[in-house]
Amino acid sequence: MLRTALRNVFAHKARLLMTVLAVLLGVAFVSGTLVFTNTISDAYQKSSAKGFDQVDVAIRPKSAADTDDTLGRRHDLTRPLLDKAAGVPGAASAIGVVNGFTAIAGKDGKLIGGGFQSQGGNYWSENDPRYPLTAGHAPHGTGEIAIDAETARRAGYKIGDTVRLSVDGPVLKPIVAGIFRTDDGNVAAGGSLALFDTATAQRLFHSAGTYDEIDVKAAPGTSQSALREALDAVVPKDTASTVTGRQLADDQAEQISAAMSGMKTGLLVFAGIALFVGTFIIANTFTMLVAQRTKELALLRAVGASRRQVTRSVLIEAFVVGAVAAVGGLAAGIGIGAAMRSLMGTLGATVPDGPLVVSPGTVATALLVGVLITMLAAWLPGRRAAKIPPVAAMSSVHAKATTKSLVLRNTIGALLAAAGVAVVLYATTMDGSDGQAPMGLGAVLLIIGVFVLTPLLSRPLIAAAAPVLRVFGISGKLARQNSVRNPRRTAATASALMIGLTLITGMTVMAGSLQKSIDKMASSAIRADYVVSMANGNSLSPDIGKKLAAVDGVTDTSPLRNAPSRIDRRTEFLTGVNGAAIGKLTDLDVTDGSFEVGGTGVVVDSDTAGSHGWKAGSRFQVSYEDGAKESLTVAGVYEANEMIRGIILDNATLSPHQRGASDMQVMVKTAGGASAAVKDRLEKALGDNPAVKVQDKKDLSDDIAQMFTLMLNMLYGLLAMAVIVAVLGVVNTLAMSVFERSQEIGMLRAIGLDRKGIKRMVRLESLVISLFGGVLGIGLGVFFGWAAGQLLGSRMSTYELVLPWGRMAVFLLLAATVGVLAALWPARRAARLNMLTAIKSE
């Protein structure tokens, strides 16, 4: 049986090639994903680990969650603690670390690096062991900085150049005093690092004499654990904690792995979709091969082969095919992983240097996935082949699918689909995240149910195309009849396209609807012409608001400040605004009282008011972050949205209780409205700062649209793999159909249907099957997009369903194109059949 199985593999090389390609593509996607994510993760981990070479033990301030400080106040590390740490037994040296956001502009005025990757810090003393200088000297005073060598190379800076940079808004213009090397992971990833002397860094980022961390280096012969025990004796337990450098490196590696896991999971989901679609092709291929060898299998049964041996023979063939495809897929996947890493560089995302990582787990996964998927898909055809009675098979009267089996299939499919619809509809009545799990379950049940029902659905939907097919005469009529001749095979082929188009249509509907709702929110909730914020989302210096208020043509401004507080034994965040101007800058729906902010009068969103039982006129006591208490009065209750929510009070009331007032953003209204000239004036007033964004309503919408567009483009690229596999499936189905109808095609040729007519018949059949899958996929995608929108609508009052008719038409056209392309080879093969040979075939 082994020799027979191997012989059959070589006898059907061309037919099995399609199966090999389908499995190869899926395996390549899986292994490419693993190679890519493992390579990037390994590079970042090694890079970050080097950054802890100078740290044996780090002293860090405890977070609010670790202390009794419910307001989240910062616990400072001071110079006396640094001196104590440097003097403990086993300590060779101690360095006070200060860091924060620092945006460096290139010579073109644009931000170097991306937002959070633009960091600043302090250069310790005259020779900081963390940052060995390659040129120049240590920075001194506010007029000097040191920058990393990679940033200097990318921007073309050298010693003595003046650099424009920003910490929290105002532009600074120090000169480059030094250039240093660093293994900092952010720099390796394309960011930048600017270092000031310690006193300047403390003033810019925090306050004089305070540090974010104290790094202690162990003396020769002292272990990290021993040094940590010694430091624990001098570190105040209530405000700070110690951690070894080894633990820091391990934690960093774990964070990197966690950050990569989301990307890995997403890519593997799409790889799984490609493999799932590929199983249809494999099953169809082996069904066809079994049909071709019906008599041969019957003879094997007649000469003594058992059912189990026949099934095993088919599975051995599948094993060989799967193993070949898995090895090819692994090789292709390694290439894909390398290409994806290179692509990140071309897109501007810098990755630390490191080798391509092909782990034993990746190799094992690729081989296992390829072989298992192929064997599982081939098991049912093999089992069917073993059930054929030898006498019936030798007479070519082997059993076809019975009506009873279709009735059973339709019943199961209907139950699954109904359950899926019911669960999805139930999930839409739930609130936000609570409905995500039920909706996911319902979606899976519905997709499986529709897949099971596709043979039943194929007849009425394909019949609907009859009027159009009549235009093509006898070829069109034959194409329609052939499409429904074997509903199972038609369904399996159409399902491959259906799954891909369901996902992409659903995502497109959601993205379009979200974009419209956010546009609506921006236009309805904000009267301000501009919103000014930091590029990385950090807070702005209060000087920014003052500078904007002084610009010619600006009529009203309001900085928005956030601060923690305690109300009714709960932590609540307060939003400080310019009480006199906020009513002119926003247009919120007030449901109770009035929108008047000033003194001790505040306005509260309806959710917060409801949770505390407040209404207009209610009074409550607040504890500010400095410990002071005050009684506030609710002047009004408003409907919140994603842009504005919470307790809003006047900055004149809030700011005296803040340790260091800073603004999350500044809203600006101008006399002439938004225009390019006004925007240019605002940017010039801020020193053309690359770290500060001046955005009108259209810019805010475009930012969000860009995010959705990038996400959708990634999805389109990933789903292209499933579409390619679906093309192979259509080719496979048509080739099988041509094989089974060889005698029929010969008869058609003999009675006058020319080669063009045969080609047209096969192409129209392919087109009908592909459009059937496209219609099902787009229909399901719209349903899922609507359902997911209902969940989002529970949290976003401006949400409304938007159907992207243009894109859906493109998707349908894509399905038609798949059908046309897939039919090229089978149609040509059918037309070239020798009519006499075909008529004699069985």
PDB file of C-alpha atoms in Angstrom, residues 505-717:
ATOM      1  CA  THR A 505     -16.258  43.968   4.246  1.00  0.00           C
ATOM      2  CA  GLY A 506     -17.025  43.937   7.966  1.00  0.00           C
ATOM      3  CA  MET A 507     -13.836  45.885   8.761  1.00  0.00           C
ATOM      4  CA  THR A 508     -14.511  48.383   5.963  1.00  0.00           C
ATOM      5  CA  VAL A 509     -18.076  49.019   7.188  1.00  0.00           C
ATOM      6  CA  MET A 510     -16.831  49.551  10.752  1.00  0.00           C
ATOM      7  CA  ALA A 511     -13.974  51.841   9.708  1.00  0.00           C
ATOM      8  CA  GLY A 512     -16.222  54.011   7.532  1.00  0.00           C
ATOM      9  CA  SER A 513     -18.896  54.250  10.215  1.00  0.00           C
ATOM     10  CA  LEU A 514     -16.368  55.154  12.916  1.00  0.00           C
ATOM     11  CA  GLN A 515     -14.803  57.804  10.705  1.00  0.00           C
ATOM     12  CA  LYS A 516     -18.193  59.392  10.038  1.00  0.00           C
ATOM     13  CA  SER A 517     -19.119  59.350  13.730  1.00  0.00           C
ATOM     14  CA  ILE A 518     -15.825  60.963  14.746  1.00  0.00           C
ATOM     15  CA  ASP A 519     -16.217  63.649  12.056  1.00  0.00           C
ATOM     16  CA  LYS A 520     -19.716  64.291  13.364  1.00  0.00           C
ATOM     17  CA  MET A 521     -18.449  64.398  16.948  1.00  0.00           C
ATOM     18  CA  ALA A 522     -15.701  66.908  16.101  1.00  0.00           C
ATOM     19  CA  SER A 523     -18.073  69.176  14.198  1.00  0.00           C
ATOM     20  CA  SER A 524     -20.882  69.017  16.758  1.00  0.00           C
ATOM     21  CA  ALA A 525     -18.947  69.079  20.055  1.00  0.00           C
ATOM     22  CA  ILE A 526     -16.178  71.582  19.269  1.00  0.00           C
ATOM     23  CA  ARG A 527     -16.631  75.189  18.223  1.00  0.00           C
ATOM     24  CA  ALA A 528     -12.911  75.891  18.476  1.00  0.00           C
ATOM     25  CA  ASP A 529     -11.076  76.394  15.185  1.00  0.00           C
ATOM     26  CA  TYR A 530      -7.879  74.678  16.368  1.00  0.00           C
ATOM     27  CA  VAL A 531      -6.702  72.162  18.948  1.00  0.00           C
ATOM     28  CA  VAL A 532      -3.017  72.373  19.951  1.00  0.00           C
ATOM     29  CA  SER A 533      -1.267  69.353  21.529  1.00  0.00           C
ATOM     30  CA  MET A 534       2.066  67.565  21.795  1.00  0.00           C
ATOM     31  CA  ALA A 535       2.960  65.118  19.020  1.00  0.00           C
ATOM     32  CA  ASN A 536       3.503  62.290  21.512  1.00  0.00           C
ATOM     33  CA  GLY A 537       0.411  62.944  23.634  1.00  0.00           C
ATOM     34  CA  ASN A 538       2.421  64.330  26.571  1.00  0.00           C
ATOM     35  CA  SER A 539       1.435  67.493  28.402  1.00  0.00           C
ATOM     36  CA  LEU A 540       2.150  71.036  27.194  1.00  0.00           C
ATOM     37  CA  SER A 541       3.862  73.818  29.083  1.00  0.00           C
ATOM     38  CA  PRO A 542       1.416  76.513  30.345  1.00  0.00           C
ATOM     39  CA  ASP A 543       3.510  78.985  28.305  1.00  0.00           C
ATOM     40  CA  ILE A 544       1.979  77.527  25.127  1.00  0.00           C
ATOM     41  CA  GLY A 545      -1.522  78.691  26.075  1.00  0.00           C
ATOM     42  CA  LYS A 546      -0.210  82.169  26.916  1.00  0.00           C
ATOM     43  CA  LYS A 547       1.613  82.466  23.586  1.00  0.00           C
ATOM     44  CA  LEU A 548      -1.453  81.344  21.642  1.00  0.00           C
ATOM     45  CA  ALA A 549      -3.715  83.837  23.461  1.00  0.00           C
ATOM     46  CA  ALA A 550      -1.386  86.661  22.397  1.00  0.00           C
ATOM     47  CA  VAL A 551      -1.488  85.797  18.653  1.00  0.00           C
ATOM     48  CA  ASP A 552      -3.173  88.403  16.468  1.00  0.00           C
ATOM     49  CA  GLY A 553      -6.697  87.277  15.503  1.00  0.00           C
ATOM     50  CA  VAL A 554      -7.171  84.831  18.401  1.00  0.00           C
ATOM     51  CA  THR A 555     -10.397  85.635  20.228  1.00  0.00           C
ATOM     52  CA  ASP A 556     -10.671  82.825  22.804  1.00  0.00           C
ATOM     53  CA  THR A 557      -8.404  80.093  24.202  1.00  0.00           C
ATOM     54  CA  SER A 558      -8.772  77.445  26.851  1.00  0.00           C
ATOM     55  CA  PRO A 559      -6.096  75.049  28.075  1.00  0.00           C
ATOM     56  CA  LEU A 560      -7.392  71.662  29.254  1.00  0.00           C
ATOM     57  CA  ARG A 561      -5.651  70.370  32.394  1.00  0.00           C
ATOM     58  CA  ASN A 562      -6.130  67.023  34.109  1.00  0.00           C
ATOM     59  CA  ALA A 563      -5.673  66.416  37.830  1.00  0.00           C
ATOM     60  CA  PRO A 564      -6.569  63.535  40.176  1.00  0.00           C
ATOM     61  CA  SER A 565      -8.858  64.099  43.128  1.00  0.00           C
ATOM     62  CA  ARG A 566     -10.835  62.190  45.770  1.00  0.00           C
ATOM     63  CA  ILE A 567     -14.639  62.464  45.782  1.00  0.00           C
ATOM     64  CA  ASP A 568     -16.876  60.205  47.884  1.00  0.00           C
ATOM     65  CA  ARG A 569     -13.841  57.991  48.631  1.00  0.00           C
ATOM     66  CA  ARG A 570     -13.246  57.436  44.910  1.00  0.00           C
ATOM     67  CA  THR A 571     -10.523  58.762  42.647  1.00  0.00           C
ATOM     68  CA  GLU A 572     -11.979  61.121  40.025  1.00  0.00           C
ATOM     69  CA  PHE A 573     -10.052  63.104  37.414  1.00  0.00           C
ATOM     70  CA  LEU A 574     -10.839  66.798  37.119  1.00  0.00           C
ATOM     71  CA  THR A 575     -10.542  68.753  33.863  1.00  0.00           C
ATOM     72  CA  GLY A 576      -9.482  72.370  34.264  1.00  0.00           C
ATOM     73  CA  VAL A 577     -10.542  74.914  31.614  1.00  0.00           C
ATOM     74  CA  ASN A 578     -10.777  78.639  31.033  1.00  0.00           C
ATOM     75  CA  GLY A 579     -14.251  79.091  32.518  1.00  0.00           C
ATOM     76  CA  ALA A 580     -14.936  82.360  30.690  1.00  0.00           C
ATOM     77  CA  ALA A 581     -14.149  80.902  27.242  1.00  0.00           C
ATOM     78  CA  ILE A 582     -15.061  77.202  27.366  1.00  0.00           C
ATOM     79  CA  GLY A 583     -18.700  77.836  26.424  1.00  0.00           C
ATOM     80  CA  LYS A 584     -17.554  79.544  23.197  1.00  0.00           C
ATOM     81  CA  LEU A 585     -15.140  76.712  22.332  1.00  0.00           C
ATOM     82  CA  THR A 586     -17.462  73.734  22.849  1.00  0.00           C
ATOM     83  CA  ASP A 587     -21.031  72.858  21.904  1.00  0.00           C
ATOM     84  CA  LEU A 588     -22.096  70.195  24.365  1.00  0.00           C
ATOM     85  CA  ASP A 589     -25.685  69.079  24.917  1.00  0.00           C
ATOM     86  CA  VAL A 590     -26.688  70.273  28.412  1.00  0.00           C
ATOM     87  CA  THR A 591     -29.431  68.117  29.933  1.00  0.00           C
ATOM     88  CA  ASP A 592     -29.774  69.826  33.317  1.00  0.00           C
ATOM     89  CA  GLY A 593     -28.883  73.322  34.511  1.00  0.00           C
ATOM     90  CA  SER A 594     -26.513  75.488  32.465  1.00  0.00           C
ATOM     91  CA  PHE A 595     -22.978  75.250  31.080  1.00  0.00           C
ATOM     92  CA  GLU A 596     -21.431  77.844  33.408  1.00  0.00           C
ATOM     93  CA  VAL A 597     -17.943  77.189  34.745  1.00  0.00           C
ATOM     94  CA  GLY A 598     -16.336  79.543  37.254  1.00  0.00           C
ATOM     95  CA  GLY A 599     -15.364  79.808  40.898  1.00  0.00           C
ATOM     96  CA  THR A 600     -16.699  76.727  42.686  1.00  0.00           C
ATOM     97  CA  GLY A 601     -19.269  76.037  39.959  1.00  0.00           C
ATOM     98  CA  VAL A 602     -18.578  72.971  37.814  1.00  0.00           C
ATOM     99  CA  VAL A 603     -20.282  71.018  35.022  1.00  0.00           C
ATOM    100  CA  VAL A 604     -20.393  67.217  35.053  1.00  0.00           C
ATOM    101  CA  ASP A 605     -21.111  64.626  32.359  1.00  0.00           C
ATOM    102  CA  SER A 606     -24.299  62.606  32.791  1.00  0.00           C
ATOM    103  CA  ASP A 607     -22.513  59.292  33.511  1.00  0.00           C
ATOM    104  CA  THR A 608     -20.468  60.789  36.365  1.00  0.00           C
ATOM    105  CA  ALA A 609     -23.480  62.659  37.704  1.00  0.00           C
ATOM    106  CA  GLY A 610     -25.548  59.493  37.634  1.00  0.00           C
ATOM    107  CA  SER A 611     -22.905  57.447  39.483  1.00  0.00           C
ATOM    108  CA  HIS A 612     -22.830  60.018  42.306  1.00  0.00           C
ATOM    109  CA  GLY A 613     -26.542  60.896  42.268  1.00  0.00           C
ATOM    110  CA  TRP A 614     -25.871  64.544  41.339  1.00  0.00           C
ATOM    111  CA  LYS A 615     -28.064  67.047  39.500  1.00  0.00           C
ATOM    112  CA  ALA A 616     -27.911  70.789  38.881  1.00  0.00           C
ATOM    113  CA  GLY A 617     -27.486  72.507  42.256  1.00  0.00           C
ATOM    114  CA  SER A 618     -25.913  69.492  44.016  1.00  0.00           C
ATOM    115  CA  ARG A 619     -22.902  70.225  46.228  1.00  0.00           C
ATOM    116  CA  PHE A 620     -20.006  67.856  46.900  1.00  0.00           C
ATOM    117  CA  GLN A 621     -16.615  67.975  48.591  1.00  0.00           C
ATOM    118  CA  VAL A 622     -13.397  67.374  46.649  1.00  0.00           C
ATOM    119  CA  SER A 623      -9.891  66.588  47.944  1.00  0.00           C
ATOM    120  CA  TYR A 624      -7.235  67.983  45.572  1.00  0.00           C
ATOM    121  CA  GLU A 625      -3.847  66.386  44.985  1.00  0.00           C
ATOM    122  CA  ASP A 626      -2.169  68.794  47.442  1.00  0.00           C
ATOM    123  CA  GLY A 627      -4.525  67.561  50.187  1.00  0.00           C
ATOM    124  CA  ALA A 628      -6.701  70.690  50.287  1.00  0.00           C
ATOM    125  CA  LYS A 629     -10.483  70.242  50.420  1.00  0.00           C
ATOM    126  CA  GLU A 630     -13.196  72.394  48.881  1.00  0.00           C
ATOM    127  CA  SER A 631     -16.950  72.323  48.336  1.00  0.00           C
ATOM    128  CA  LEU A 632     -18.048  72.520  44.668  1.00  0.00           C
ATOM    129  CA  THR A 633     -21.485  73.078  43.132  1.00  0.00           C
ATOM    130  CA  VAL A 634     -22.875  71.325  40.040  1.00  0.00           C
ATOM    131  CA  ALA A 635     -23.999  74.126  37.699  1.00  0.00           C
ATOM    132  CA  GLY A 636     -25.016  71.788  34.903  1.00  0.00           C
ATOM    133  CA  VAL A 637     -25.023  68.245  33.534  1.00  0.00           C
ATOM    134  CA  TYR A 638     -23.972  67.566  29.901  1.00  0.00           C
ATOM    135  CA  GLU A 639     -23.810  64.601  27.526  1.00  0.00           C
ATOM    136  CA  ALA A 640     -20.214  63.361  27.241  1.00  0.00           C
ATOM    137  CA  ASN A 641     -18.476  62.110  24.102  1.00  0.00           C
ATOM    138  CA  GLU A 642     -15.120  60.583  23.279  1.00  0.00           C
ATOM    139  CA  MET A 643     -13.464  64.032  23.136  1.00  0.00           C
ATOM    140  CA  ILE A 644     -14.872  65.740  26.241  1.00  0.00           C
ATOM    141  CA  ARG A 645     -16.121  64.104  29.443  1.00  0.00           C
ATOM    142  CA  GLY A 646     -15.734  64.250  33.221  1.00  0.00           C
ATOM    143  CA  ILE A 647     -15.888  67.019  35.852  1.00  0.00           C
ATOM    144  CA  ILE A 648     -15.022  70.411  34.319  1.00  0.00           C
ATOM    145  CA  LEU A 649     -13.997  73.345  36.530  1.00  0.00           C
ATOM    146  CA  ASP A 650     -12.163  76.636  36.157  1.00  0.00           C
ATOM    147  CA  ASN A 651      -8.353  76.539  36.002  1.00  0.00           C
ATOM    148  CA  ALA A 652      -8.302  79.458  38.435  1.00  0.00           C
ATOM    149  CA  THR A 653      -9.852  77.079  40.979  1.00  0.00           C
ATOM    150  CA  LEU A 654      -7.825  73.964  40.053  1.00  0.00           C
ATOM    151  CA  SER A 655      -4.291  75.210  39.258  1.00  0.00           C
ATOM    152  CA  PRO A 656      -3.329  76.462  42.778  1.00  0.00           C
ATOM    153  CA  HIS A 657      -3.722  72.854  43.988  1.00  0.00           C
ATOM    154  CA  GLN A 658      -1.515  71.296  41.275  1.00  0.00           C
ATOM    155  CA  ARG A 659       2.169  70.614  41.933  1.00  0.00           C
ATOM    156  CA  GLY A 660       3.133  71.598  38.395  1.00  0.00           C
ATOM    157  CA  ALA A 661       0.365  72.800  36.121  1.00  0.00           C
ATOM    158  CA  SER A 662       0.539  71.419  32.571  1.00  0.00           C
ATOM    159  CA  ASP A 663      -1.963  71.263  29.730  1.00  0.00           C
ATOM    160  CA  MET A 664      -3.054  68.217  27.742  1.00  0.00           C
ATOM    161  CA  GLN A 665      -4.188  70.483  24.925  1.00  0.00           C
ATOM    162  CA  VAL A 666      -5.232  74.064  24.166  1.00  0.00           C
ATOM    163  CA  MET A 667      -8.414  74.963  22.270  1.00  0.00           C
ATOM    164  CA  VAL A 668      -8.233  78.085  20.111  1.00  0.00           C
ATOM    165  CA  LYS A 669     -10.913  80.198  18.392  1.00  0.00           C
ATOM    166  CA  THR A 670     -10.002  82.887  15.887  1.00  0.00           C
ATOM    167  CA  ALA A 671     -11.871  85.880  14.450  1.00  0.00           C
ATOM    168  CA  GLY A 672     -11.711  84.730  10.829  1.00  0.00           C
ATOM    169  CA  GLY A 673     -12.113  80.986  11.390  1.00  0.00           C
ATOM    170  CA  ALA A 674      -9.694  78.269  10.303  1.00  0.00           C
ATOM    171  CA  SER A 675      -7.421  79.062   7.362  1.00  0.00           C
ATOM    172  CA  ALA A 676      -3.910  78.261   6.178  1.00  0.00           C
ATOM    173  CA  ALA A 677      -2.733  81.793   7.033  1.00  0.00           C
ATOM    174  CA  VAL A 678      -4.090  81.612  10.598  1.00  0.00           C
ATOM    175  CA  LYS A 679      -2.573  78.179  11.140  1.00  0.00           C
ATOM    176  CA  ASP A 680       0.776  79.470   9.890  1.00  0.00           C
ATOM    177  CA  ARG A 681       0.601  82.384  12.358  1.00  0.00           C
ATOM    178  CA  LEU A 682      -0.113  80.032  15.251  1.00  0.00           C
ATOM    179  CA  GLU A 683       2.779  77.720  14.319  1.00  0.00           C
ATOM    180  CA  LYS A 684       5.197  80.643  13.967  1.00  0.00           C
ATOM    181  CA  ALA A 685       4.133  81.960  17.380  1.00  0.00           C
ATOM    182  CA  LEU A 686       5.200  78.592  18.817  1.00  0.00           C
ATOM    183  CA  GLY A 687       8.563  78.732  17.045  1.00  0.00           C
ATOM    184  CA  ASP A 688       7.634  76.219  14.303  1.00  0.00           C
ATOM    185  CA  ASN A 689       8.002  73.562  16.964  1.00  0.00           C
ATOM    186  CA  PRO A 690       8.086  70.025  15.452  1.00  0.00           C
ATOM    187  CA  ALA A 691       6.834  68.537  18.740  1.00  0.00           C
ATOM    188  CA  VAL A 692       3.610  70.572  18.793  1.00  0.00           C
ATOM    189  CA  LYS A 693       0.605  69.844  16.558  1.00  0.00           C
ATOM    190  CA  VAL A 694      -1.738  72.653  15.512  1.00  0.00           C
ATOM    191  CA  GLN A 695      -4.834  70.915  14.121  1.00  0.00           C
ATOM    192  CA  ASP A 696      -8.156  72.125  12.808  1.00  0.00           C
ATOM    193  CA  LYS A 697     -11.218  69.850  12.720  1.00  0.00           C
ATOM    194  CA  LYS A 698     -10.244  68.447   9.334  1.00  0.00           C
ATOM    195  CA  ASP A 699      -6.730  67.636  10.595  1.00  0.00           C
ATOM    196  CA  LEU A 700      -8.193  65.790  13.591  1.00  0.00           C
ATOM    197  CA  SER A 701     -10.425  63.735  11.285  1.00  0.00           C
ATOM    198  CA  ASP A 702      -7.584  63.105   8.838  1.00  0.00           C
ATOM    199  CA  ASP A 703      -5.390  61.805  11.666  1.00  0.00           C
ATOM    200  CA  ILE A 704      -8.033  59.265  12.598  1.00  0.00           C
ATOM    201  CA  ALA A 705      -8.746  58.456   8.947  1.00  0.00           C
ATOM    202  CA  GLN A 706      -5.053  57.806   8.391  1.00  0.00           C
ATOM    203  CA  MET A 707      -5.061  55.291  11.251  1.00  0.00           C
ATOM    204  CA  PHE A 708      -8.071  53.466   9.827  1.00  0.00           C
ATOM    205  CA  THR A 709      -6.632  53.560   6.298  1.00  0.00           C
ATOM    206  CA  LEU A 710      -3.348  52.057   7.489  1.00  0.00           C
ATOM    207  CA  MET A 711      -5.198  49.332   9.387  1.00  0.00           C
ATOM    208  CA  LEU A 712      -7.405  48.513   6.400  1.00  0.00           C
ATOM    209  CA  ASN A 713      -4.462  48.446   3.990  1.00  0.00           C
ATOM    210  CA  MET A 714      -2.716  45.969   6.278  1.00  0.00           C
ATOM    211  CA  LEU A 715      -5.866  43.831   6.318  1.00  0.00           C
ATOM    212  CA  TYR A 716      -6.163  43.999   2.538  1.00  0.00           C
ATOM    213  CA  GLY A 717      -2.552  42.854   2.205  1.00  0.00           C
TER     214      GLY A 717
END
